[in-house]
Amino acid sequence: MSDGEERPGSRGGKMRERYQERLIRFQKAGSSEKDLSIRLGWVRVAVFVVGFALYVVSDVSTGLLETWSRGGMVLAGAVFLALVVWHRRVRSRERRFQVLATINREGIARLDRDWGSLPGTPIPPSSMAHPYAMDLDVCGDASLFRLFSTVTIPPGRATLRRWILGPAHPEEVLRRQEAVGELAHQVDLRQTLEATGRLLESPNPEAIDAFTSWAEAEPWLNSHRRLTLGAWIFPSITFLLAGLHLWGPLAGPWWLFSLAASFTLASLHRGRIHSLMEEASGGQERFARYASLLTLLLEMEVTAPALKQLQDSVRSSPVGAARELRRLGRRVAWADARYSGMMHAPLQAILAWDIHMLGLLERWKTRSGAHVRAWLDALGTLEALSALACLKGDHPEWAFPVLEEEGSPRCSARDLGHPLLPPEACVLNDVEVGPPGSFLFVTGSNMSGKSTLLRSIGINAVLAQAGGPVCAREMTMTPLAVHTSMRTADSLAHGISQYMAELNRIGQVVDGARKEDGALYLLDEPLQGTNETERRIAVQTILGHLLEAGAVGAVATHDLHLDSTGRLEKAARAVHLKGQVREGDAGPLLSFDYRLRQGRATSTNALALLRAVGLGDGG
């Protein structure tokens, strides 16, 4: 590594300075807008008082004074309204600057892995049965999802969750990498996207789902064409008869009969029509909050094919997503007349209002409904790409992995580190897993970093196949289905012991290795809940099954003779991590460098740890 070359686990100094500069700038801008907001508030009060005083003067005076007072009162009212509009804009800018300052403050916290200063990301945890999510800290307090705190809307969270919990095809990974690489340099764009999302009142996902289902469903009036026909005929007859009655040819108010017929027709399916309107209006109100994000997506200046495709999907309707949403909003507002008792009944009688309004909504559905899900997916994909780009922007020294579609399963990395560790604590190692017929045999003393090494391999493989950067200088791998057994617990409720729980988990790993073409297994101290002799035989048997399945992986253990059978001895590629123990005035002192070395471990520290906690002198 040359002088000045930044290591993959190092702290992003340039990005820290940029976050700090932006934080100060947005804090100053927000403070300035706040001061202006306070002054405008007092000015509004003063204008209101002056306007009220002029009202009193005009009420008690006569002549020219009364005229001038009323004129001044009108002017004060106009100024007050202008101040209200101005004040709202100032407060909006103040909130935006505050959010941008918070985003940059959290950016510094991300660089430091200061988990307590990062917002919790409301992404639901995966099932315990997931092949790797719990073991690799995909979710939780100090987790991958927590690191992706830039996602702000439900579609973004759902997309990112799907990407992290399931590998993409190599071609799709390459498309994502191109988009992530382009967005990584556009800090303004990424933070504008995040701020816009944070300033939205988060829509209810259930309402959005109901709206999407309504938009994609067959128009209800298509199967009730007689209603549509009657809604045009009866109001037309009403206007015709009313005109003839008004100008004399008809003596009686015959139009009352067609009026009653129109009201009756519009009320025949009132419950169903109103429920359909509710699905449209309830979802539209929430979905319309995404209009600003859709506009931002449409106006981005980008070149990556994946990003251009997102823009094309937003342009998919005749006039574009944002304009279509505004058009739907107007139609929903007209349909909401059903909530006004004084207006609704006359409109129903004269125009068969509900049928016509449902017709307008369903014509919108016919033209644009099929595009709604694509708009949501586009926003979700953009946020997920932006989250991965933030990781690359924060750590420009991290590499995009090379995914080789051809070849036997393998994974190799140079200067591999754990992406969730604080940069100053992240130790890098060269790691190679595979080819089939071999496994990485990791030994070492307690606390030497064996589990962290396995998690580094696994979580970087997950990031690689999601389309993101990895904490490594270089990484090359084939598509791998990650399966882990690292954290298991007994279950009193289900009557399952620690040993049985771990055995079930390892059974899932073996089953996955047999079913999937190219599996990466990571086993940390397998089958601890039994005696050493049986445990060694059981683990040797399990490793035999994994080797037969053609899977590649790593096993971390204290058992230095786990590979004592002829087959495993040939397959094992032994590496180790070690610690140093020296006696100090207060007892044993332990130190670890977390460097990976070839061969088996040659030292242990269990008794030294026992003495370190004051339990070394027992009889």
mmCIF file of N, CA, C and O in Angstrom, residues 433-440 521 547 551-553 570-573:
data_model
loop_
_atom_site.group_PDB
_atom_site.id
_atom_site.type_symbol
_atom_site.label_atom_id
_atom_site.label_comp_id
_atom_site.label_asym_id
_atom_site.label_seq_id
_atom_site.Cartn_x
_atom_site.Cartn_y
_atom_site.Cartn_z
ATOM 1 N N VAL A 433 -11.989 -18.025 -0.152
ATOM 2 C CA VAL A 433 -12.859 -19.149 0.162
ATOM 3 C C VAL A 433 -13.151 -19.897 -1.121
ATOM 4 O O VAL A 433 -13.587 -19.289 -2.107
ATOM 5 N N GLY A 434 -12.962 -21.217 -1.103
ATOM 6 C CA GLY A 434 -13.141 -22.024 -2.297
ATOM 7 C C GLY A 434 -11.780 -22.423 -2.820
ATOM 8 O O GLY A 434 -10.732 -22.048 -2.261
ATOM 9 N N PRO A 435 -11.742 -23.235 -3.867
ATOM 10 C CA PRO A 435 -12.853 -23.746 -4.680
ATOM 11 C C PRO A 435 -13.575 -24.892 -3.992
ATOM 12 O O PRO A 435 -13.189 -25.288 -2.882
ATOM 13 N N PRO A 436 -14.629 -25.461 -4.619
ATOM 14 C CA PRO A 436 -15.325 -26.609 -4.043
ATOM 15 C C PRO A 436 -14.347 -27.745 -3.755
ATOM 16 O O PRO A 436 -13.375 -27.958 -4.487
ATOM 17 N N GLY A 437 -14.644 -28.460 -2.682
ATOM 18 C CA GLY A 437 -13.729 -29.508 -2.242
ATOM 19 C C GLY A 437 -12.771 -29.036 -1.184
ATOM 20 O O GLY A 437 -11.949 -29.814 -0.679
ATOM 21 N N SER A 438 -12.876 -27.737 -0.815
ATOM 22 C CA SER A 438 -12.037 -27.185 0.248
ATOM 23 C C SER A 438 -12.885 -26.306 1.153
ATOM 24 O O SER A 438 -13.995 -25.903 0.793
ATOM 25 N N PHE A 439 -12.364 -26.052 2.339
ATOM 26 C CA PHE A 439 -13.024 -25.099 3.238
ATOM 27 C C PHE A 439 -11.965 -24.370 4.050
ATOM 28 O O PHE A 439 -10.859 -24.883 4.256
ATOM 29 N N LEU A 440 -12.297 -23.159 4.471
ATOM 30 C CA LEU A 440 -11.384 -22.345 5.268
ATOM 31 C C LEU A 440 -11.520 -22.787 6.725
ATOM 32 O O LEU A 440 -12.599 -22.703 7.315
ATOM 33 N N TYR A 521 -21.175 -21.308 3.013
ATOM 34 C CA TYR A 521 -21.590 -21.582 4.386
ATOM 35 C C TYR A 521 -20.560 -21.001 5.352
ATOM 36 O O TYR A 521 -19.357 -20.976 5.084
ATOM 37 N N LEU A 547 -19.078 -30.738 1.710
ATOM 38 C CA LEU A 547 -18.104 -30.940 0.640
ATOM 39 C C LEU A 547 -18.721 -31.716 -0.517
ATOM 40 O O LEU A 547 -18.483 -31.412 -1.691
ATOM 41 N N ALA A 551 -20.409 -27.114 -1.951
ATOM 42 C CA ALA A 551 -20.447 -25.781 -1.354
ATOM 43 C C ALA A 551 -19.049 -25.357 -0.912
ATOM 44 O O ALA A 551 -18.152 -26.192 -0.732
ATOM 45 N N VAL A 552 -18.873 -24.047 -0.751
ATOM 46 C CA VAL A 552 -17.625 -23.512 -0.219
ATOM 47 C C VAL A 552 -17.943 -22.748 1.058
ATOM 48 O O VAL A 552 -19.061 -22.274 1.246
ATOM 49 N N GLY A 553 -16.952 -22.642 1.947
ATOM 50 C CA GLY A 553 -17.253 -21.933 3.176
ATOM 51 C C GLY A 553 -16.100 -21.897 4.139
ATOM 52 O O GLY A 553 -14.960 -22.228 3.812
ATOM 53 N N LYS A 570 -7.216 -33.060 3.777
ATOM 54 C CA LYS A 570 -6.903 -32.596 2.434
ATOM 55 C C LYS A 570 -7.717 -31.360 2.058
ATOM 56 O O LYS A 570 -7.246 -30.490 1.331
ATOM 57 N N ALA A 571 -8.954 -31.299 2.557
ATOM 58 C CA ALA A 571 -9.845 -30.199 2.173
ATOM 59 C C ALA A 571 -9.589 -28.927 2.967
ATOM 60 O O ALA A 571 -9.840 -27.817 2.478
ATOM 61 N N ALA A 572 -9.099 -29.063 4.220
ATOM 62 C CA ALA A 572 -8.960 -27.899 5.096
ATOM 63 C C ALA A 572 -7.801 -27.007 4.672
ATOM 64 O O ALA A 572 -6.695 -27.481 4.417
ATOM 65 N N ARG A 573 -8.081 -25.711 4.570
ATOM 66 C CA ARG A 573 -7.045 -24.701 4.361
ATOM 67 C C ARG A 573 -6.935 -23.916 5.666
ATOM 68 O O ARG A 573 -7.726 -23.017 5.946
#
